[in-house]
Short mmCIF file of C-alpha atoms and ligand atoms in Angstrom, two decimals:
data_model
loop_
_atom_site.label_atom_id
_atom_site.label_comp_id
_atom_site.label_asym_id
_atom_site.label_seq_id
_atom_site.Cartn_x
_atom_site.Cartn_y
_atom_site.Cartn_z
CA UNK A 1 -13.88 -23.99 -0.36
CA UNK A 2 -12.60 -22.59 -3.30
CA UNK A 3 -9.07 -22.46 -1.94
CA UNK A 4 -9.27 -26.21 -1.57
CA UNK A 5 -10.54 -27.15 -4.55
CA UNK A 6 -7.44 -24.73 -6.31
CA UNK A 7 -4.91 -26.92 -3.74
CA UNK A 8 -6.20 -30.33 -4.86
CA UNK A 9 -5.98 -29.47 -8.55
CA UNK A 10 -2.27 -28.04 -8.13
CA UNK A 11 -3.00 -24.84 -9.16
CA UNK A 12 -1.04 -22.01 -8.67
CA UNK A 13 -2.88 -19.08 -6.86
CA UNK A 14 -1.91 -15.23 -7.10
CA UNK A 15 -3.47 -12.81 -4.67
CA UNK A 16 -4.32 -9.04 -4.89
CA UNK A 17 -5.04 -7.70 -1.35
CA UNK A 18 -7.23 -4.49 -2.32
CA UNK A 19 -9.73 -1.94 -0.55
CA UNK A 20 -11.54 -1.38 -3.62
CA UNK A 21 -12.51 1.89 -5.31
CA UNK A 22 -10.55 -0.14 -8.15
CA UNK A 23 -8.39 2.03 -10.65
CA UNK A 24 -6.07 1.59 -13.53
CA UNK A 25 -3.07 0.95 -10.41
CA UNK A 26 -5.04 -2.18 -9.15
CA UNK A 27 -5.54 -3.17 -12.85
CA UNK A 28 -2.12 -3.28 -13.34
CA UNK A 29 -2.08 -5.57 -10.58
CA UNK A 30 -4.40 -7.90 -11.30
CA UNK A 31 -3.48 -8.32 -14.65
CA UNK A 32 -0.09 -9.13 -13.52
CA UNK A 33 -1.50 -11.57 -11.31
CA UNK A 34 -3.58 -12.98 -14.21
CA UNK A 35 -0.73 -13.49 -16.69
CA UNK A 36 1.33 -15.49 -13.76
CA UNK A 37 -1.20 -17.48 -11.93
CA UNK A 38 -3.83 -20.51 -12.83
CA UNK A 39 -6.15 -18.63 -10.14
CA UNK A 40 -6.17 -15.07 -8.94
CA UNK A 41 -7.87 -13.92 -5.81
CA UNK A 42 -8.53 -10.39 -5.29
CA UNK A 43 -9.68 -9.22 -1.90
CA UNK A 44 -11.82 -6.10 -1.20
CA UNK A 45 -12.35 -5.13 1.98
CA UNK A 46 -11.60 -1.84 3.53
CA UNK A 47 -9.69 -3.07 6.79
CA UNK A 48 -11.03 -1.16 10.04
CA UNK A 49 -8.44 -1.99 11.49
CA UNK A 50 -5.82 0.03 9.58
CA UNK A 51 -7.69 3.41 10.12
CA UNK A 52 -6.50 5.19 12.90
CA UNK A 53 -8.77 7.80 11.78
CA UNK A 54 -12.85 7.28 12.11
CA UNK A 55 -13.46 10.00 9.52
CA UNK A 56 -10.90 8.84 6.90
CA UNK A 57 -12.47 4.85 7.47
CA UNK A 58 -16.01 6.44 7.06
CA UNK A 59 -14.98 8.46 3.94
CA UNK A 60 -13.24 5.93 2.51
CA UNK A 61 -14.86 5.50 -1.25
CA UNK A 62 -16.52 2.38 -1.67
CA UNK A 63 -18.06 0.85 -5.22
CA UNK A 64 -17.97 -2.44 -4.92
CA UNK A 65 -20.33 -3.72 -7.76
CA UNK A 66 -17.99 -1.33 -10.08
CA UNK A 67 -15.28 -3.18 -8.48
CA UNK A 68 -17.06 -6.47 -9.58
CA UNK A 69 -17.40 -5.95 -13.17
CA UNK A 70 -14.16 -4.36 -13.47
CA UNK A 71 -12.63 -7.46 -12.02
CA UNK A 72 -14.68 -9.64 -14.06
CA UNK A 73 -13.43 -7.86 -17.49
CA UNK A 74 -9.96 -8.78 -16.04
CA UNK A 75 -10.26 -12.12 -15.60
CA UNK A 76 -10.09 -12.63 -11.78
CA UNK A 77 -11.10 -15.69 -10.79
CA UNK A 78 -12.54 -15.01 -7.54
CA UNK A 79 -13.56 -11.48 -5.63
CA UNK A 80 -13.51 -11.74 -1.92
CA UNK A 81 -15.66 -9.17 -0.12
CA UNK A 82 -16.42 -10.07 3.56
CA UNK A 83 -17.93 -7.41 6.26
CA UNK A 84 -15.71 -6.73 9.03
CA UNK A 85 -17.94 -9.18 11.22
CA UNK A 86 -17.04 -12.17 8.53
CA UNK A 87 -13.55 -10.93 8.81
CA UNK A 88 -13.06 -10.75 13.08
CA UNK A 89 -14.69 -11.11 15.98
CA UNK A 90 -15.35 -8.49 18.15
CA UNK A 91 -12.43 -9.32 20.06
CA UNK A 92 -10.05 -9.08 17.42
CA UNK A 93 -11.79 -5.86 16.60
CA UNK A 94 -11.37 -4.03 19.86
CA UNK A 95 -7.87 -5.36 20.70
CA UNK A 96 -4.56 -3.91 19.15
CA UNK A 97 -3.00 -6.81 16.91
CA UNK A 98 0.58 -7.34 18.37
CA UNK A 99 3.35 -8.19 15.68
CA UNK A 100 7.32 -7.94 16.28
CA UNK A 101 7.70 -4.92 13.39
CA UNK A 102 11.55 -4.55 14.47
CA UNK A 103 11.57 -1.04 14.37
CA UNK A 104 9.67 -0.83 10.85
CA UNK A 105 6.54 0.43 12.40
CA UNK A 106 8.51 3.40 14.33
CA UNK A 107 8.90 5.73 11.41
CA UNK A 108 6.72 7.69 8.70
CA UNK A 109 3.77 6.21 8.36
CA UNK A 110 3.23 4.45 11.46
CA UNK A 111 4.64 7.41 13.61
CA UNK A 112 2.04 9.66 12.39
CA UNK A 113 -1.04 6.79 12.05
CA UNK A 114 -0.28 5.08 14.93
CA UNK A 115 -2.11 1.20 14.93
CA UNK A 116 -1.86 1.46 10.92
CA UNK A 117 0.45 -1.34 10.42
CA UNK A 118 -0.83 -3.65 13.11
CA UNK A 119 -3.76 -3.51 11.09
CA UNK A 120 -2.13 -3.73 7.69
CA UNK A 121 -0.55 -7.21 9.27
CA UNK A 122 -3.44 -8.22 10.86
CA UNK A 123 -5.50 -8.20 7.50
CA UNK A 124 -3.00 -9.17 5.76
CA UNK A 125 -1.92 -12.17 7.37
CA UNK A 126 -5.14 -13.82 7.40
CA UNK A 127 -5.78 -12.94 3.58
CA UNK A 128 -2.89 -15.43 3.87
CA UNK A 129 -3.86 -18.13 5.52
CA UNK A 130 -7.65 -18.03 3.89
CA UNK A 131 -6.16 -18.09 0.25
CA UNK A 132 -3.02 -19.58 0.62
CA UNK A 133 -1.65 -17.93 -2.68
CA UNK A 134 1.70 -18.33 -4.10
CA UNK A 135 2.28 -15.00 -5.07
CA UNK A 136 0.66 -12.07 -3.61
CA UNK A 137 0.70 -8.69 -5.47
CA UNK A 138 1.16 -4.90 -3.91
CA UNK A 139 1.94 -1.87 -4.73
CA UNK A 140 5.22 0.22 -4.48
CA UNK A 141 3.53 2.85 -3.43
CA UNK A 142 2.60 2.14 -0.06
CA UNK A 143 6.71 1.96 0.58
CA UNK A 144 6.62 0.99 3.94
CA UNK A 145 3.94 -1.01 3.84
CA UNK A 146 5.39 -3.53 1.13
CA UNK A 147 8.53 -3.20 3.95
CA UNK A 148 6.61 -4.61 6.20
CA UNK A 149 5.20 -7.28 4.84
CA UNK A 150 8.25 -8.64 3.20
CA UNK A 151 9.86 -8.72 6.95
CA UNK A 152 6.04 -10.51 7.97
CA UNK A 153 6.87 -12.93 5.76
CA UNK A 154 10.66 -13.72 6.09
CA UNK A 155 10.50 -14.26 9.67
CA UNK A 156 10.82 -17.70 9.83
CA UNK A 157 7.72 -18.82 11.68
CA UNK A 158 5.86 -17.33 9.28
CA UNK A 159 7.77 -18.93 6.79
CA UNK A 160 6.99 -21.73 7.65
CA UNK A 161 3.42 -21.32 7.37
CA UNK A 162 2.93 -19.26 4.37
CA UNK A 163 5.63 -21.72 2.70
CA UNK A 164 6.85 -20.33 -0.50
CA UNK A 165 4.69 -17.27 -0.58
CA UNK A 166 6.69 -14.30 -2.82
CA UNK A 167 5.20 -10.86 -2.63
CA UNK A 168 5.89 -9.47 -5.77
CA UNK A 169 6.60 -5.81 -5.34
CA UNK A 170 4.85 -3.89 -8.57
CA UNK A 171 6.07 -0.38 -9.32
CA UNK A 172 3.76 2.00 -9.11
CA UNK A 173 1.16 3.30 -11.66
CA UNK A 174 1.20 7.03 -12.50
CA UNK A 175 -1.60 8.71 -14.60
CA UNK A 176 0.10 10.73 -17.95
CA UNK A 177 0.90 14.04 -16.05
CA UNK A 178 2.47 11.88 -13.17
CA UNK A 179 0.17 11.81 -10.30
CA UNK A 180 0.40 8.25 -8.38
CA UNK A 181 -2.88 6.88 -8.82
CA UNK A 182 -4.90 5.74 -5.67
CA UNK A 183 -8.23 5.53 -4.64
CA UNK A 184 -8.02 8.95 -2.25
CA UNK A 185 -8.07 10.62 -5.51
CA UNK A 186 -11.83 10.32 -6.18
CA UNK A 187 -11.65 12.57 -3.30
CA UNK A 188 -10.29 15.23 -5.30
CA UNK A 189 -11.76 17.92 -7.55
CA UNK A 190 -10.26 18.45 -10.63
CA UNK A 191 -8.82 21.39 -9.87
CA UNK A 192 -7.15 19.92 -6.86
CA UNK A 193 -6.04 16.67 -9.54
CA UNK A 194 -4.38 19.43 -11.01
CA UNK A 195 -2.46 20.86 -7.84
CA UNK A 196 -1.90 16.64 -6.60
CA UNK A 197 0.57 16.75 -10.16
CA UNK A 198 3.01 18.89 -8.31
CA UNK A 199 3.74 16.92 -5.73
CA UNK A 200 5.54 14.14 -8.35
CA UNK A 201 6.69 16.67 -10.08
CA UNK A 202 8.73 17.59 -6.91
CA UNK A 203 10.29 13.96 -6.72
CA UNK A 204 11.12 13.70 -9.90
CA UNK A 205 13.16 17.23 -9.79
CA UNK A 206 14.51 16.06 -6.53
CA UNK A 207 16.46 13.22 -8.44
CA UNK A 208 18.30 16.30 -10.39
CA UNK A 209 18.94 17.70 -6.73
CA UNK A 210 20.07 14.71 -5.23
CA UNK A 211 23.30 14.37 -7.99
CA UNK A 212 24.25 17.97 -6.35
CA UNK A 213 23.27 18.05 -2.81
CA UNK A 214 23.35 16.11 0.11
CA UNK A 215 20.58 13.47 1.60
CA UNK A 216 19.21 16.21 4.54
CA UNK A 217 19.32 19.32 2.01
CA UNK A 218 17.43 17.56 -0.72
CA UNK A 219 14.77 16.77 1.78
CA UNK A 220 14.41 20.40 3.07
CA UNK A 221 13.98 21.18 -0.85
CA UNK A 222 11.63 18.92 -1.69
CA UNK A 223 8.95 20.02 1.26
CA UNK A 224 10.25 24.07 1.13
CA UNK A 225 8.89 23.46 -2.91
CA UNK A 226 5.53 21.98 -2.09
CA UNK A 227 4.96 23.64 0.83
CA UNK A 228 5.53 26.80 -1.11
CA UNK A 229 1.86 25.46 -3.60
CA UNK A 230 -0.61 27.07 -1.59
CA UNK A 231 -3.46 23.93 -0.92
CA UNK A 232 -0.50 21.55 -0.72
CA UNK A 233 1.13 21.23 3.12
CA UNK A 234 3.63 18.31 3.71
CA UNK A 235 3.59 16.09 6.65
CA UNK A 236 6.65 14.69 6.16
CA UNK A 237 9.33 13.88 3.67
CA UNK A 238 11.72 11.47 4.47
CA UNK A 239 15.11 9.83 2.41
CA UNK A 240 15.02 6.04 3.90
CA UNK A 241 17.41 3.18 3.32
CA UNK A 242 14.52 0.88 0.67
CA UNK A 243 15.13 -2.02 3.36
CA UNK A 244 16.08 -1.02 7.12
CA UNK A 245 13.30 2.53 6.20
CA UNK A 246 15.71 3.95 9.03
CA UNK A 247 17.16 7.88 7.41
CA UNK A 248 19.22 7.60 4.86
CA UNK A 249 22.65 8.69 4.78
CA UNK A 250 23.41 8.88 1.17
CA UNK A 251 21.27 8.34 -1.83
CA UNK A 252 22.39 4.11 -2.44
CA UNK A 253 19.25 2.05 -2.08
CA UNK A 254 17.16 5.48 -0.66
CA UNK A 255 13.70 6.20 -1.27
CA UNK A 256 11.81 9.40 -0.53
CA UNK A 257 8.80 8.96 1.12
CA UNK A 258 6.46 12.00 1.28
CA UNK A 259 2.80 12.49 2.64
CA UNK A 260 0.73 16.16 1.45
CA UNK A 261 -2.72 16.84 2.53
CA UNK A 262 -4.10 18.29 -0.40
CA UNK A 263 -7.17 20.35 1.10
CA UNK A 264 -8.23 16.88 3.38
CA UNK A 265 -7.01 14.63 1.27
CA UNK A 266 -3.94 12.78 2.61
CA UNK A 267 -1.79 11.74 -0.36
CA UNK A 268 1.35 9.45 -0.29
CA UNK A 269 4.16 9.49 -2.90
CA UNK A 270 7.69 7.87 -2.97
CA UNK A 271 11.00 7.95 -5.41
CA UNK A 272 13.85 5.48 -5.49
CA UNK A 273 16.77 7.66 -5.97
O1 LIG B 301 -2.74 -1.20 0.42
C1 LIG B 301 -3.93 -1.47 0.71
O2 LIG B 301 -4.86 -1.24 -0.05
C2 LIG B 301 -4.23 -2.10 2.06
O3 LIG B 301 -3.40 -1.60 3.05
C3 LIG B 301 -4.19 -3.65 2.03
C4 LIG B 301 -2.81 -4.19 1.69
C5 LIG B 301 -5.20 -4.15 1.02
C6 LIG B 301 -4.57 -4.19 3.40
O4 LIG B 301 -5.85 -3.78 3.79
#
């Protein structure tokens, strides 16, 4: 309804596609969104379709009525919070979402949470085609997610439906001492905020590394290092080509990708080298 009043009135919409448990990294967001849009949109739902895991889904944090009035302070225009049911049917639910992912889907992330992505597209998508933005907003932190939905939207069906949709890729948002921010981090006490610094420490020293040492050596550093933090255990680190995610063979247009479990707490990171 809204949507359609925005189209008749030529207004340019901006989405932010969010899960809530809003911090100062979706703020940056959705003020960017703000400052280039007539209208901004920002969605909070936390997608069961992305967890592949029914403990992570279940402990996801939740606030949405903080998530209101900090969205209100903002200036977003609209907050969209549907159930699941409002979302999908049952069907769509229970049934693996099939998307051509060529190959983007076989690595990091979606090797280890297998599903995730389908999901991620699946939500995604039909954020789309309910807002209809002209700009949607995400961070750089989820790497391979912002990967993937760049190649969702260039292939040229798609295209043609979304029109001239840009994702605008926004870096990501680091607290003083470094840490990425996400919403995972409410998860963590202080004392394991503290031990979370390392792990961008790490990346950051890996850039030194990476002038001096080649692509596979620099990754055996960088989880040998936080591996060596007792509380902090890689799952994997990984030096990708920024577009094709496929291992990199020398540091032009790489990013490292890393996930830790700090105590239960599954943490992702990334550097461009
Ligand atoms: O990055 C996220 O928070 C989610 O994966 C997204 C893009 C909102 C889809 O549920």
């Amino acid at each position: 309804m809204q949507v359609e009043a925005c189209k008749q009135r030529h207004l340019s919409i901006g989405l932010v596609p969010t899960m809530g448990a809003l911090h100062e990294g979706h703020a940056s967001l959705v003020n960017r969104c703000v400052s280039e849009n007539q209208v901004t949109f920002v969605s909070v739902f936390v997608n069961p379709t992305q967890f592949n895991n029914k403990e992570d889904l279940a402990l996801y944090p939740r606030n949405l009525q903080a998530d209101a009035d900090l969205l209100a302070q903002l200036g977003a225009d609209f907050m969209f919070a549907p159930t699941p049911e409002e979302m999908y049917t049952q069907d769509e639910m229970d049934t693996t979402f099939t998307f051509d992912f060529a190959g983007l889907d076989q690595v990091m992330e979606g090797k280890m949470r297998p599903g995730h992505f389908n999901g991620v597209v699946q939500v995604v998508s039909r954020l789309f085609y309910l807002v209809q933005p002209d700009r949607a907003y995400f961070g750089e932190k989820d790497f391979q997610q912002l990967a993937i939905i760049h190649h969702m939207v260039e292939r040229s069906s798609l295209k043609n439906t979304f029109g001239n949709l840009q994702i605008i890729d926004c870096p990501i948002f680091r607290a003083e001492n470094g840490l990425a921010l996400s919403s995972r981090n409410s998860r963590l006490s202080e004392d394991k905020k503290d031990l979370a610094v390392n792990i961008s420490r790490v990346l950051f020293m890996s850039r030194a590394w990476a002038k001096a040492y080649p692509v596979q050596q620099v990754e055996k550093m960088v989880v040998d290092t936080i591996n060596s933090l007792p509380g902090l255990e890689v799952e994997y680190y990984q030096i990708v080509d920024a577009t094709t995610l496929q291992p990199a063979t020398s540091f032009t247009n790489a990013v490292g990708c890393v996930t830790v479990y700090c105590g239960p707490v599954r943490l992702i990171d990334n550097i461009k080298y």
